[in-house]
mmCIF file of C-alpha atoms and ligand atoms in Angstrom:
data_model
loop_
_atom_site.group_PDB
_atom_site.id
_atom_site.type_symbol
_atom_site.label_atom_id
_atom_site.label_comp_id
_atom_site.label_asym_id
_atom_site.label_seq_id
_atom_site.Cartn_x
_atom_site.Cartn_y
_atom_site.Cartn_z
ATOM 1 C CA MET A 1 0.000 0.000 0.000
ATOM 2 C CA ALA A 2 1.439 3.348 -0.982
ATOM 3 C CA CYS A 3 1.695 5.817 1.771
ATOM 4 C CA THR A 4 0.996 9.331 0.599
ATOM 5 C CA ALA A 5 3.221 11.880 2.182
ATOM 6 C CA THR A 6 1.076 14.033 4.356
ATOM 7 C CA ALA A 7 3.791 15.220 6.681
ATOM 8 C CA THR A 8 5.044 18.409 5.179
ATOM 9 C CA HIS A 9 7.325 19.291 8.068
ATOM 10 C CA GLN A 10 9.871 16.524 7.908
ATOM 11 C CA ALA A 11 12.750 16.901 10.305
ATOM 12 C CA ALA A 12 15.994 17.836 8.582
ATOM 13 C CA PRO A 13 18.553 15.022 8.642
ATOM 14 C CA PRO A 14 20.953 15.452 11.548
ATOM 15 C CA SER A 15 23.939 17.657 10.794
ATOM 16 C CA PRO A 16 27.451 16.209 11.158
ATOM 17 C CA GLU A 17 27.770 18.073 14.472
ATOM 18 C CA GLU A 18 24.502 16.612 15.734
ATOM 19 C CA GLN A 19 25.649 13.142 14.730
ATOM 20 C CA VAL A 20 28.908 13.595 16.637
ATOM 21 C CA LEU A 21 27.088 14.884 19.690
ATOM 22 C CA SER A 22 24.668 12.017 19.703
ATOM 23 C CA ALA A 23 27.511 9.471 19.373
ATOM 24 C CA LEU A 24 29.347 11.202 22.224
ATOM 25 C CA ASP A 25 26.191 11.022 24.317
ATOM 26 C CA ASP A 26 25.771 7.315 23.568
ATOM 27 C CA ALA A 27 29.363 6.661 24.621
ATOM 28 C CA ARG A 28 28.804 8.663 27.803
ATOM 29 C CA GLU A 29 25.689 6.702 28.627
ATOM 30 C CA ARG A 30 27.722 3.509 28.341
ATOM 31 C CA THR A 31 30.445 4.910 30.581
ATOM 32 C CA PHE A 32 28.101 6.187 33.273
ATOM 33 C CA ALA A 33 25.996 3.011 33.251
ATOM 34 C CA LEU A 34 29.152 1.017 34.001
ATOM 35 C CA VAL A 35 29.938 2.922 37.163
ATOM 36 C CA ALA A 36 26.400 3.795 38.287
ATOM 37 C CA GLY A 37 26.193 1.056 40.904
ATOM 38 C CA LEU A 38 29.691 1.470 42.346
ATOM 39 C CA THR A 39 30.739 3.010 45.622
ATOM 40 C CA ASP A 40 33.354 5.751 45.808
ATOM 41 C CA GLU A 41 35.664 3.161 47.327
ATOM 42 C CA ASP A 42 35.215 0.837 44.326
ATOM 43 C CA LEU A 43 35.906 3.753 42.003
ATOM 44 C CA SER A 44 39.013 4.962 43.804
ATOM 45 C CA ARG A 45 40.671 1.651 44.600
ATOM 46 C CA VAL A 46 43.505 0.093 42.658
ATOM 47 C CA HIS A 47 41.944 -3.278 41.814
ATOM 48 C CA SER A 48 45.005 -4.486 39.943
ATOM 49 C CA PRO A 49 48.520 -3.063 39.614
ATOM 50 C CA ILE A 50 48.162 -3.181 35.828
ATOM 51 C CA MET A 51 44.886 -1.253 35.768
ATOM 52 C CA SER A 52 43.992 2.335 36.655
ATOM 53 C CA PRO A 53 41.529 3.191 39.379
ATOM 54 C CA LEU A 54 38.173 3.587 37.592
ATOM 55 C CA ALA A 55 37.951 7.232 38.659
ATOM 56 C CA TRP A 56 41.208 7.831 36.759
ATOM 57 C CA ASP A 57 39.635 6.463 33.574
ATOM 58 C CA LEU A 58 36.736 8.890 34.071
ATOM 59 C CA GLY A 59 38.972 11.925 34.483
ATOM 60 C CA HIS A 60 41.190 10.777 31.620
ATOM 61 C CA ILE A 61 38.209 10.477 29.250
ATOM 62 C CA ALA A 62 37.303 14.091 30.034
ATOM 63 C CA ALA A 63 40.882 15.358 29.763
ATOM 64 C CA TYR A 64 41.275 13.693 26.353
ATOM 65 C CA GLU A 65 38.051 15.256 25.099
ATOM 66 C CA ASP A 66 39.072 18.649 26.443
ATOM 67 C CA LEU A 67 42.490 18.415 24.793
ATOM 68 C CA TRP A 68 41.390 17.145 21.390
ATOM 69 C CA LEU A 69 37.892 18.510 20.868
ATOM 70 C CA ALA A 70 37.737 21.715 22.889
ATOM 71 C CA HIS A 71 41.388 22.799 22.720
ATOM 72 C CA ARG A 72 43.016 21.450 19.578
ATOM 73 C CA HIS A 73 39.925 21.199 17.370
ATOM 74 C CA ALA A 74 37.832 24.140 18.526
ATOM 75 C CA GLY A 75 40.602 26.409 19.814
ATOM 76 C CA LEU A 76 39.434 26.853 23.410
ATOM 77 C CA GLU A 77 41.787 27.074 26.361
ATOM 78 C CA LEU A 78 41.982 23.855 28.382
ATOM 79 C CA LEU A 79 39.295 23.821 31.044
ATOM 80 C CA ARG A 80 41.690 22.426 33.668
ATOM 81 C CA PRO A 81 45.305 22.837 32.528
ATOM 82 C CA ASP A 82 46.335 21.720 36.016
ATOM 83 C CA LEU A 83 44.952 18.249 35.305
ATOM 84 C CA ALA A 84 46.616 17.715 31.940
ATOM 85 C CA GLY A 85 49.621 15.934 33.447
ATOM 86 C CA VAL A 86 47.615 13.852 35.892
ATOM 87 C CA TYR A 87 45.502 12.394 33.105
ATOM 88 C CA ASP A 88 48.198 12.069 30.470
ATOM 89 C CA ALA A 89 48.714 8.337 30.001
ATOM 90 C CA PHE A 90 52.477 8.769 29.583
ATOM 91 C CA GLU A 91 53.247 11.337 32.228
ATOM 92 C CA THR A 92 51.192 9.272 34.660
ATOM 93 C CA PRO A 93 51.498 5.551 33.845
ATOM 94 C CA ARG A 94 49.048 3.010 35.248
ATOM 95 C CA ALA A 95 51.389 1.884 37.998
ATOM 96 C CA VAL A 96 51.331 5.260 39.781
ATOM 97 C CA ARG A 97 47.717 6.244 39.143
ATOM 98 C CA GLY A 98 46.637 5.093 42.567
ATOM 99 C CA ASP A 99 49.087 7.453 44.300
ATOM 100 C CA ILE A 100 48.524 10.762 42.541
ATOM 101 C CA GLU A 101 46.187 13.607 43.278
ATOM 102 C CA ALA A 102 43.529 12.873 40.715
ATOM 103 C CA LEU A 103 39.902 13.920 41.017
ATOM 104 C CA GLY A 104 37.637 11.888 43.257
ATOM 105 C CA PRO A 105 34.696 10.052 41.655
ATOM 106 C CA ASP A 106 32.136 12.866 41.969
ATOM 107 C CA ASP A 107 34.553 15.542 40.829
ATOM 108 C CA ALA A 108 35.616 13.369 37.908
ATOM 109 C CA ARG A 109 31.993 13.002 36.814
ATOM 110 C CA ALA A 110 31.429 16.752 37.169
ATOM 111 C CA TYR A 111 34.590 17.405 35.106
ATOM 112 C CA MET A 112 33.281 15.049 32.419
ATOM 113 C CA ARG A 113 29.970 16.919 32.248
ATOM 114 C CA GLU A 114 31.631 20.332 32.143
ATOM 115 C CA VAL A 115 34.024 19.344 29.392
ATOM 116 C CA ARG A 116 31.188 17.838 27.403
ATOM 117 C CA GLU A 117 29.077 20.967 27.654
ATOM 118 C CA ARG A 118 31.888 23.231 26.506
ATOM 119 C CA ALA A 119 33.042 20.853 23.775
ATOM 120 C CA ALA A 120 29.487 20.518 22.470
ATOM 121 C CA GLU A 121 29.029 24.275 22.219
ATOM 122 C CA ALA A 122 32.395 24.715 20.560
ATOM 123 C CA LEU A 123 31.645 21.909 18.155
ATOM 124 C CA VAL A 124 28.406 23.492 17.018
ATOM 125 C CA ARG A 125 30.154 26.851 16.640
ATOM 126 C CA ARG A 126 33.231 25.557 14.807
ATOM 127 C CA GLY A 127 31.773 22.581 12.981
ATOM 128 C CA ALA A 128 32.990 18.999 12.931
ATOM 129 C CA GLY A 129 35.774 19.627 10.401
ATOM 130 C CA ASP A 130 36.495 16.446 8.457
ATOM 131 C CA GLY A 131 35.114 14.526 11.441
ATOM 132 C CA SER A 132 38.305 12.641 12.241
ATOM 133 C CA VAL A 133 39.146 14.320 15.568
ATOM 134 C CA CYS A 134 35.519 13.899 16.641
ATOM 135 C CA GLU A 135 35.567 10.230 15.710
ATOM 136 C CA MET A 136 38.825 9.727 17.582
ATOM 137 C CA VAL A 137 37.315 11.245 20.725
ATOM 138 C CA ILE A 138 34.150 9.140 20.429
ATOM 139 C CA ARG A 139 36.149 5.943 19.995
ATOM 140 C CA HIS A 140 38.529 6.886 22.773
ATOM 141 C CA GLU A 141 35.691 6.904 25.291
ATOM 142 C CA LEU A 142 34.315 3.653 23.859
ATOM 143 C CA GLN A 143 37.734 2.010 24.111
ATOM 144 C CA HIS A 144 38.044 3.106 27.710
ATOM 145 C CA SER A 145 34.675 1.593 28.502
ATOM 146 C CA GLU A 146 36.221 -1.761 27.550
ATOM 147 C CA THR A 147 39.317 -1.034 29.651
ATOM 148 C CA MET A 148 37.019 -0.227 32.555
ATOM 149 C CA ARG A 149 35.140 -3.492 31.992
ATOM 150 C CA GLN A 150 38.475 -5.308 32.293
ATOM 151 C CA THR A 151 39.044 -3.639 35.648
ATOM 152 C CA LEU A 152 35.480 -4.432 36.712
ATOM 153 C CA ALA A 153 35.918 -8.066 35.680
ATOM 154 C CA ILE A 154 39.086 -8.341 37.780
ATOM 155 C CA ALA A 155 37.258 -6.789 40.753
ATOM 156 C CA GLY A 156 34.178 -8.981 40.262
ATOM 157 C CA LEU A 157 32.125 -5.821 39.784
ATOM 158 C CA LEU A 158 30.775 -6.121 36.243
ATOM 159 C CA PRO A 159 27.218 -4.820 36.402
ATOM 160 C CA PRO A 160 24.511 -7.430 35.868
ATOM 161 C CA GLY A 161 22.782 -7.438 32.509
ATOM 162 C CA GLU A 162 26.008 -7.005 30.553
ATOM 163 C CA PRO A 163 26.007 -8.719 27.164
ATOM 164 C CA SER A 164 28.883 -11.035 28.221
ATOM 165 C CA LEU A 165 29.956 -14.276 26.621
ATOM 166 C CA GLU A 166 27.244 -16.766 25.819
ATOM 167 C CA PRO A 167 27.855 -20.382 24.812
ATOM 168 C CA SER A 168 28.724 -20.535 21.133
ATOM 169 C CA GLY A 169 27.668 -23.868 19.785
ATOM 170 C CA GLY A 170 29.620 -25.734 17.160
ATOM 171 C CA ALA A 171 32.854 -27.639 17.513
ATOM 172 C CA ASP A 172 36.105 -25.709 17.575
ATOM 173 C CA ASP A 173 38.081 -28.206 15.507
ATOM 174 C CA GLU A 174 36.635 -27.384 12.102
ATOM 175 C CA TRP A 175 39.117 -25.895 9.639
ATOM 176 C CA ILE A 176 38.646 -23.450 6.785
ATOM 177 C CA GLU A 177 41.021 -23.571 3.818
ATOM 178 C CA VAL A 178 42.143 -20.178 2.626
ATOM 179 C CA PRO A 179 43.955 -20.272 -0.735
ATOM 180 C CA ALA A 180 47.184 -18.422 -1.439
ATOM 181 C CA GLY A 181 46.836 -15.029 -2.988
ATOM 182 C CA PRO A 182 47.463 -11.338 -2.680
ATOM 183 C CA PHE A 183 44.997 -9.208 -0.753
ATOM 184 C CA GLU A 184 44.696 -5.615 0.322
ATOM 185 C CA MET A 185 45.545 -5.264 3.993
ATOM 186 C CA GLY A 186 44.645 -2.260 6.116
ATOM 187 C CA ALA A 187 42.250 0.666 5.911
ATOM 188 C CA GLY A 188 41.693 2.591 2.691
ATOM 189 C CA GLU A 189 42.239 6.304 2.349
ATOM 190 C CA THR A 190 38.731 7.449 3.102
ATOM 191 C CA GLY A 191 36.822 7.255 6.337
ATOM 192 C CA PHE A 192 38.176 7.072 9.853
ATOM 193 C CA ALA A 193 40.935 4.654 10.778
ATOM 194 C CA TYR A 194 43.821 4.768 13.224
ATOM 195 C CA ASP A 195 47.269 5.534 11.874
ATOM 196 C CA ASN A 196 48.438 1.947 12.486
ATOM 197 C CA GLU A 197 45.816 0.587 10.054
ATOM 198 C CA ARG A 198 47.319 2.568 7.158
ATOM 199 C CA PRO A 199 48.488 2.632 4.476
ATOM 200 C CA ARG A 200 46.554 -0.144 2.811
ATOM 201 C CA HIS A 201 49.045 -2.369 1.058
ATOM 202 C CA THR A 202 49.115 -5.594 -0.895
ATOM 203 C CA VAL A 203 50.172 -8.678 1.020
ATOM 204 C CA ASP A 204 50.851 -12.060 -0.526
ATOM 205 C CA VAL A 205 49.834 -14.853 1.788
ATOM 206 C CA ASP A 206 50.523 -18.527 1.271
ATOM 207 C CA ALA A 207 47.635 -20.953 1.499
ATOM 208 C CA PHE A 208 46.725 -21.708 5.106
ATOM 209 C CA GLN A 209 44.028 -23.144 7.300
ATOM 210 C CA ILE A 210 42.250 -21.342 10.085
ATOM 211 C CA SER A 211 39.753 -22.672 12.573
ATOM 212 C CA ARG A 212 36.180 -21.665 12.000
ATOM 213 C CA ARG A 213 35.564 -21.011 15.690
ATOM 214 C CA PRO A 214 37.664 -19.707 18.549
ATOM 215 C CA VAL A 215 39.104 -22.271 20.975
ATOM 216 C CA SER A 216 36.492 -23.218 23.590
ATOM 217 C CA ASN A 217 36.695 -23.563 27.366
ATOM 218 C CA GLY A 218 36.194 -27.304 26.936
ATOM 219 C CA SER A 219 39.242 -27.627 24.705
ATOM 220 C CA TRP A 220 41.229 -25.475 27.087
ATOM 221 C CA MET A 221 40.324 -27.776 29.982
ATOM 222 C CA ARG A 222 41.468 -30.811 27.960
ATOM 223 C CA PHE A 223 44.728 -29.047 27.171
ATOM 224 C CA SER A 224 45.243 -28.202 30.819
ATOM 225 C CA GLU A 225 44.324 -31.681 32.081
ATOM 226 C CA GLY A 226 46.495 -33.243 29.393
ATOM 227 C CA GLY A 227 49.632 -31.641 30.814
ATOM 228 C CA GLY A 228 49.362 -28.369 28.932
ATOM 229 C CA TYR A 229 51.130 -26.474 31.682
ATOM 230 C CA GLU A 230 53.811 -29.151 32.188
ATOM 231 C CA ARG A 231 55.052 -30.029 28.735
ATOM 232 C CA ARG A 232 58.121 -27.883 28.167
ATOM 233 C CA GLU A 233 58.145 -28.586 24.440
ATOM 234 C CA TRP A 234 54.855 -26.772 23.930
ATOM 235 C CA TRP A 235 56.092 -23.509 25.373
ATOM 236 C CA SER A 236 58.310 -20.786 24.037
ATOM 237 C CA ASP A 237 61.380 -19.998 26.177
ATOM 238 C CA GLU A 238 59.857 -16.707 27.221
ATOM 239 C CA GLY A 239 56.472 -18.270 27.931
ATOM 240 C CA TRP A 240 57.988 -21.061 30.018
ATOM 241 C CA ALA A 241 60.008 -18.549 32.050
ATOM 242 C CA TRP A 242 56.849 -16.497 32.706
ATOM 243 C CA LYS A 243 54.916 -19.605 33.723
ATOM 244 C CA GLN A 244 57.673 -20.790 36.089
ATOM 245 C CA GLU A 245 58.266 -17.405 37.621
ATOM 246 C CA HIS A 246 54.593 -16.901 38.464
ATOM 247 C CA ASP A 247 53.937 -20.530 39.265
ATOM 248 C CA ILE A 248 51.166 -20.798 36.717
ATOM 249 C CA THR A 249 49.773 -24.320 36.580
ATOM 250 C CA HIS A 250 46.337 -23.846 35.030
ATOM 251 C CA HIS A 251 43.908 -21.151 33.964
ATOM 252 C CA PRO A 252 41.632 -20.185 36.858
ATOM 253 C CA ALA A 253 39.305 -17.937 34.825
ATOM 254 C CA VAL A 254 38.836 -20.541 32.114
ATOM 255 C CA ALA A 255 38.164 -23.238 34.721
ATOM 256 C CA VAL A 256 35.440 -21.099 36.285
ATOM 257 C CA ALA A 257 33.995 -20.175 32.893
ATOM 258 C CA ALA A 258 33.945 -23.830 31.820
ATOM 259 C CA GLY A 259 31.629 -24.484 34.738
ATOM 260 C CA THR A 260 29.433 -21.412 34.429
ATOM 261 C CA ALA A 261 29.401 -20.039 30.899
ATOM 262 C CA GLY A 262 29.817 -23.483 29.440
ATOM 263 C CA LEU A 263 32.353 -25.726 27.823
ATOM 264 C CA GLN A 264 31.402 -24.455 24.390
ATOM 265 C CA SER A 265 32.036 -20.767 25.019
ATOM 266 C CA PRO A 266 35.248 -19.270 23.730
ATOM 267 C CA ALA A 267 38.112 -19.420 26.221
ATOM 268 C CA CYS A 268 38.734 -15.902 27.494
ATOM 269 C CA HIS A 269 41.401 -14.029 29.519
ATOM 270 C CA VAL A 270 44.075 -16.170 27.938
ATOM 271 C CA SER A 271 47.567 -14.682 27.668
ATOM 272 C CA TRP A 272 49.569 -14.771 24.438
ATOM 273 C CA PHE A 273 52.102 -17.134 26.042
ATOM 274 C CA GLU A 274 49.327 -19.614 26.840
ATOM 275 C CA ALA A 275 47.633 -19.184 23.461
ATOM 276 C CA ASP A 276 50.939 -19.917 21.751
ATOM 277 C CA ALA A 277 51.479 -23.059 23.860
ATOM 278 C CA PHE A 278 47.921 -24.245 23.237
ATOM 279 C CA ALA A 279 48.448 -23.889 19.501
ATOM 280 C CA ARG A 280 51.723 -25.849 19.552
ATOM 281 C CA ALA A 281 50.079 -28.597 21.567
ATOM 282 C CA HIS A 282 47.589 -28.929 18.694
ATOM 283 C CA ASP A 283 50.192 -28.984 15.920
ATOM 284 C CA ALA A 284 49.073 -25.533 14.992
ATOM 285 C CA ARG A 285 50.137 -21.923 15.481
ATOM 286 C CA LEU A 286 48.554 -18.543 15.871
ATOM 287 C CA PRO A 287 47.531 -16.889 12.601
ATOM 288 C CA SER A 288 49.694 -14.009 11.496
ATOM 289 C CA GLU A 289 47.890 -10.695 11.376
ATOM 290 C CA ALA A 290 47.864 -10.847 7.590
ATOM 291 C CA GLU A 291 46.353 -14.329 7.626
ATOM 292 C CA TRP A 292 43.757 -13.222 10.122
ATOM 293 C CA GLU A 293 42.702 -10.207 8.070
ATOM 294 C CA ARG A 294 42.720 -12.200 4.848
ATOM 295 C CA ALA A 295 40.444 -14.810 6.421
ATOM 296 C CA ALA A 296 38.168 -12.164 7.918
ATOM 297 C CA THR A 297 37.785 -10.215 4.678
ATOM 298 C CA TRP A 298 37.728 -13.114 2.282
ATOM 299 C CA ASP A 299 34.217 -13.346 0.872
ATOM 300 C CA GLN A 300 34.099 -17.092 0.208
ATOM 301 C CA GLN A 301 34.212 -18.175 3.813
ATOM 302 C CA THR A 302 33.402 -16.694 7.136
ATOM 303 C CA LEU A 303 34.980 -16.887 10.520
ATOM 304 C CA ALA A 304 32.294 -17.823 13.021
ATOM 305 C CA HIS A 305 31.853 -16.087 16.366
ATOM 306 C CA LEU A 306 33.938 -13.152 15.314
ATOM 307 C CA GLY A 307 33.968 -10.334 17.847
ATOM 308 C CA ARG A 308 33.206 -12.375 20.971
ATOM 309 C CA VAL A 309 36.762 -12.571 22.242
ATOM 310 C CA TRP A 310 39.831 -10.753 20.960
ATOM 311 C CA GLU A 311 42.014 -13.158 19.033
ATOM 312 C CA TRP A 312 45.756 -13.220 19.613
ATOM 313 C CA THR A 313 47.820 -13.276 16.447
ATOM 314 C CA GLY A 314 51.405 -14.429 16.058
ATOM 315 C CA SER A 315 52.470 -10.942 14.985
ATOM 316 C CA THR A 316 54.289 -8.277 16.925
ATOM 317 C CA PHE A 317 52.960 -4.722 16.677
ATOM 318 C CA GLY A 318 54.587 -2.618 13.963
ATOM 319 C CA GLY A 319 53.848 -0.002 11.331
ATOM 320 C CA TYR A 320 52.739 -1.013 7.886
ATOM 321 C CA PRO A 321 55.149 -0.095 5.066
ATOM 322 C CA GLY A 322 54.932 3.687 4.691
ATOM 323 C CA PHE A 323 53.429 4.224 8.178
ATOM 324 C CA VAL A 324 52.972 7.842 9.230
ATOM 325 C CA SER A 325 51.950 8.571 12.815
ATOM 326 C CA HIS A 326 48.741 10.572 13.092
ATOM 327 C CA PRO A 327 47.570 12.575 14.905
ATOM 328 C CA TYR A 328 49.968 11.734 17.745
ATOM 329 C CA ARG A 329 52.882 9.337 18.177
ATOM 330 C CA GLU A 330 51.635 8.085 21.515
ATOM 331 C CA TYR A 331 48.536 6.418 20.083
ATOM 332 C CA SER A 332 50.468 3.623 18.396
ATOM 333 C CA GLU A 333 54.012 4.343 17.315
ATOM 334 C CA VAL A 334 55.576 4.291 20.765
ATOM 335 C CA PHE A 335 54.356 0.682 21.148
ATOM 336 C CA PHE A 336 55.932 -0.595 17.941
ATOM 337 C CA GLY A 337 58.644 -3.211 18.340
ATOM 338 C CA GLU A 338 59.109 -6.762 19.575
ATOM 339 C CA ASP A 339 57.317 -6.402 22.912
ATOM 340 C CA TYR A 340 53.652 -6.126 22.000
ATOM 341 C CA ARG A 341 51.546 -8.763 20.240
ATOM 342 C CA VAL A 342 48.565 -7.887 18.076
ATOM 343 C CA LEU A 343 44.998 -8.943 18.785
ATOM 344 C CA ARG A 344 42.218 -8.788 16.233
ATOM 345 C CA GLY A 345 38.462 -8.971 15.984
ATOM 346 C CA GLY A 346 37.127 -7.433 19.200
ATOM 347 C CA SER A 347 35.296 -8.860 22.185
ATOM 348 C CA TRP A 348 31.787 -8.846 23.612
ATOM 349 C CA ALA A 349 32.861 -5.711 25.489
ATOM 350 C CA THR A 350 34.036 -3.832 22.390
ATOM 351 C CA SER A 351 31.728 -1.276 20.826
ATOM 352 C CA PRO A 352 30.715 -2.149 17.244
ATOM 353 C CA ARG A 353 31.982 1.277 16.293
ATOM 354 C CA VAL A 354 35.493 0.247 17.342
ATOM 355 C CA LYS A 355 35.732 -3.353 16.175
ATOM 356 C CA THR A 356 36.299 -2.968 12.465
ATOM 357 C CA VAL A 357 38.012 -5.663 10.444
ATOM 358 C CA THR A 358 41.200 -3.600 10.122
ATOM 359 C CA PHE A 359 41.359 -2.511 13.787
ATOM 360 C CA ARG A 360 44.548 -3.540 15.587
ATOM 361 C CA ASN A 361 44.694 -4.012 19.320
ATOM 362 C CA TRP A 362 47.906 -4.852 21.148
ATOM 363 C CA ASP A 363 49.210 -5.905 24.513
ATOM 364 C CA LEU A 364 52.106 -7.656 26.216
ATOM 365 C CA PRO A 365 52.273 -11.463 25.870
ATOM 366 C CA GLN A 366 51.802 -12.143 29.595
ATOM 367 C CA ARG A 367 48.600 -10.129 29.958
ATOM 368 C CA ARG A 368 45.407 -11.907 30.975
ATOM 369 C CA GLN A 369 43.078 -8.993 31.715
ATOM 370 C CA ILE A 370 41.937 -8.634 28.101
ATOM 371 C CA PHE A 371 38.831 -10.451 26.935
ATOM 372 C CA ALA A 372 41.077 -12.482 24.673
ATOM 373 C CA GLY A 373 41.165 -15.998 23.333
ATOM 374 C CA LEU A 374 42.508 -17.490 20.133
ATOM 375 C CA ARG A 375 41.750 -19.094 16.830
ATOM 376 C CA LEU A 376 44.208 -21.653 15.490
ATOM 377 C CA ALA A 377 45.970 -21.618 12.149
ATOM 378 C CA ARG A 378 48.286 -23.973 10.307
ATOM 379 C CA ASP A 379 49.970 -24.227 6.932
ATOM 380 C CA ALA A 380 47.838 -25.681 4.165
ATOM 381 C CA SER A 381 48.056 -29.449 4.013
HETATM 382 C C1 AVJ B 1 44.259 0.154 21.568
HETATM 383 C C2 AVJ B 1 43.381 -0.686 23.613
HETATM 384 C C3 AVJ B 1 45.745 -0.776 23.208
HETATM 385 O O1 AVJ B 1 44.142 1.105 25.896
HETATM 386 O O2 AVJ B 1 46.223 1.423 25.428
HETATM 387 C C4 AVJ B 1 43.124 4.286 24.979
HETATM 388 C C5 AVJ B 1 43.564 2.338 23.385
HETATM 389 N N1 AVJ B 1 44.710 4.568 23.557
HETATM 390 N N2 AVJ B 1 43.653 5.486 25.186
HETATM 391 C C6 AVJ B 1 45.036 1.320 25.102
HETATM 392 C C7 AVJ B 1 43.789 3.699 23.970
HETATM 393 C C8 AVJ B 1 44.625 5.678 24.329
HETATM 394 C C9 AVJ B 1 44.740 1.411 23.604
HETATM 395 N N3 AVJ B 1 44.523 0.043 23.012
HETATM 396 FE FE1 FE B 2 43.197 6.779 26.768
#
């Protein structure tokens, strides 16, 4: 049935500035919902030496928005120049964030609201520009909401009703054959992407196999019970040293999850060292980043359960050929080198706006706070 247009006063489509503001508001809703049920003590405590107090994340989100949107983009003075150092991730690394004079929880929330109000006005006055600074600020808050979820998970404080990891269904030992061939890796020239995703470049990958589903809790339990943490030959030198030094004999979080979330759910909170050992124990390896992206963008086949847990790759974090840091070296370039390993795909806690197929996450190989598991790969038979 045709619907004759009777409404003559149709609302104008939202302007770019309105779209930015509404995305910023959505991100803020997510952030505030996460901390709504927490006490000041929960927000101020250091729950883990590798994580910031949650109140620091809050102040840092505001300081970043003030710096990039209000100051650098719209030309305003910083609202609180005195806080710039406190909330700079490099001047104040995670390890000392419990000791410094940062804002308390209520003041941090007030600072967030004040920055937002000023930034919003400035944005409407100055326009969104090409949108890239705005998008960076939106995604920054969304990325921190995942970081905060990691802290909350460690503290056992994740709010109820979170999406979380549901049982997946399907065996995790099914392989997909990906043929050899060149493909275009990385983000194209248009649209938003982080500097480390560019430039797009052609990569030739050999034929390989990749598992259709991420490794499950059930498989992890079999690995563990089958001597996974005792068989020296399955571990890298570095991984074995880490395991011995910290007396790691099993995976507590996976054991709990196997009982509660189910044997079929993807194993989560796995470190790179463990993922690497698991793969070797199964005559497999971690996919390289290029293999992962080829498999994820290849239209003939699909990777199942993508985006439920981050997937460790075998690759260290580096710049693509022709890399240019933008808009600041500290986003990615300072992490390039042999130390950090790349994760791909995104987790249940990652905003859909962040988890694009070219997005690169990274962390140290011993870290277990990330919502990370693995998908196996091996050379083509
Ligand atoms: C891309 C998740 C590794 O948390 O260090 C947040 C994202 N950068 N604030 C991080 C980020 C600046 C980054 N990761
Ligand atoms: Fe940050």
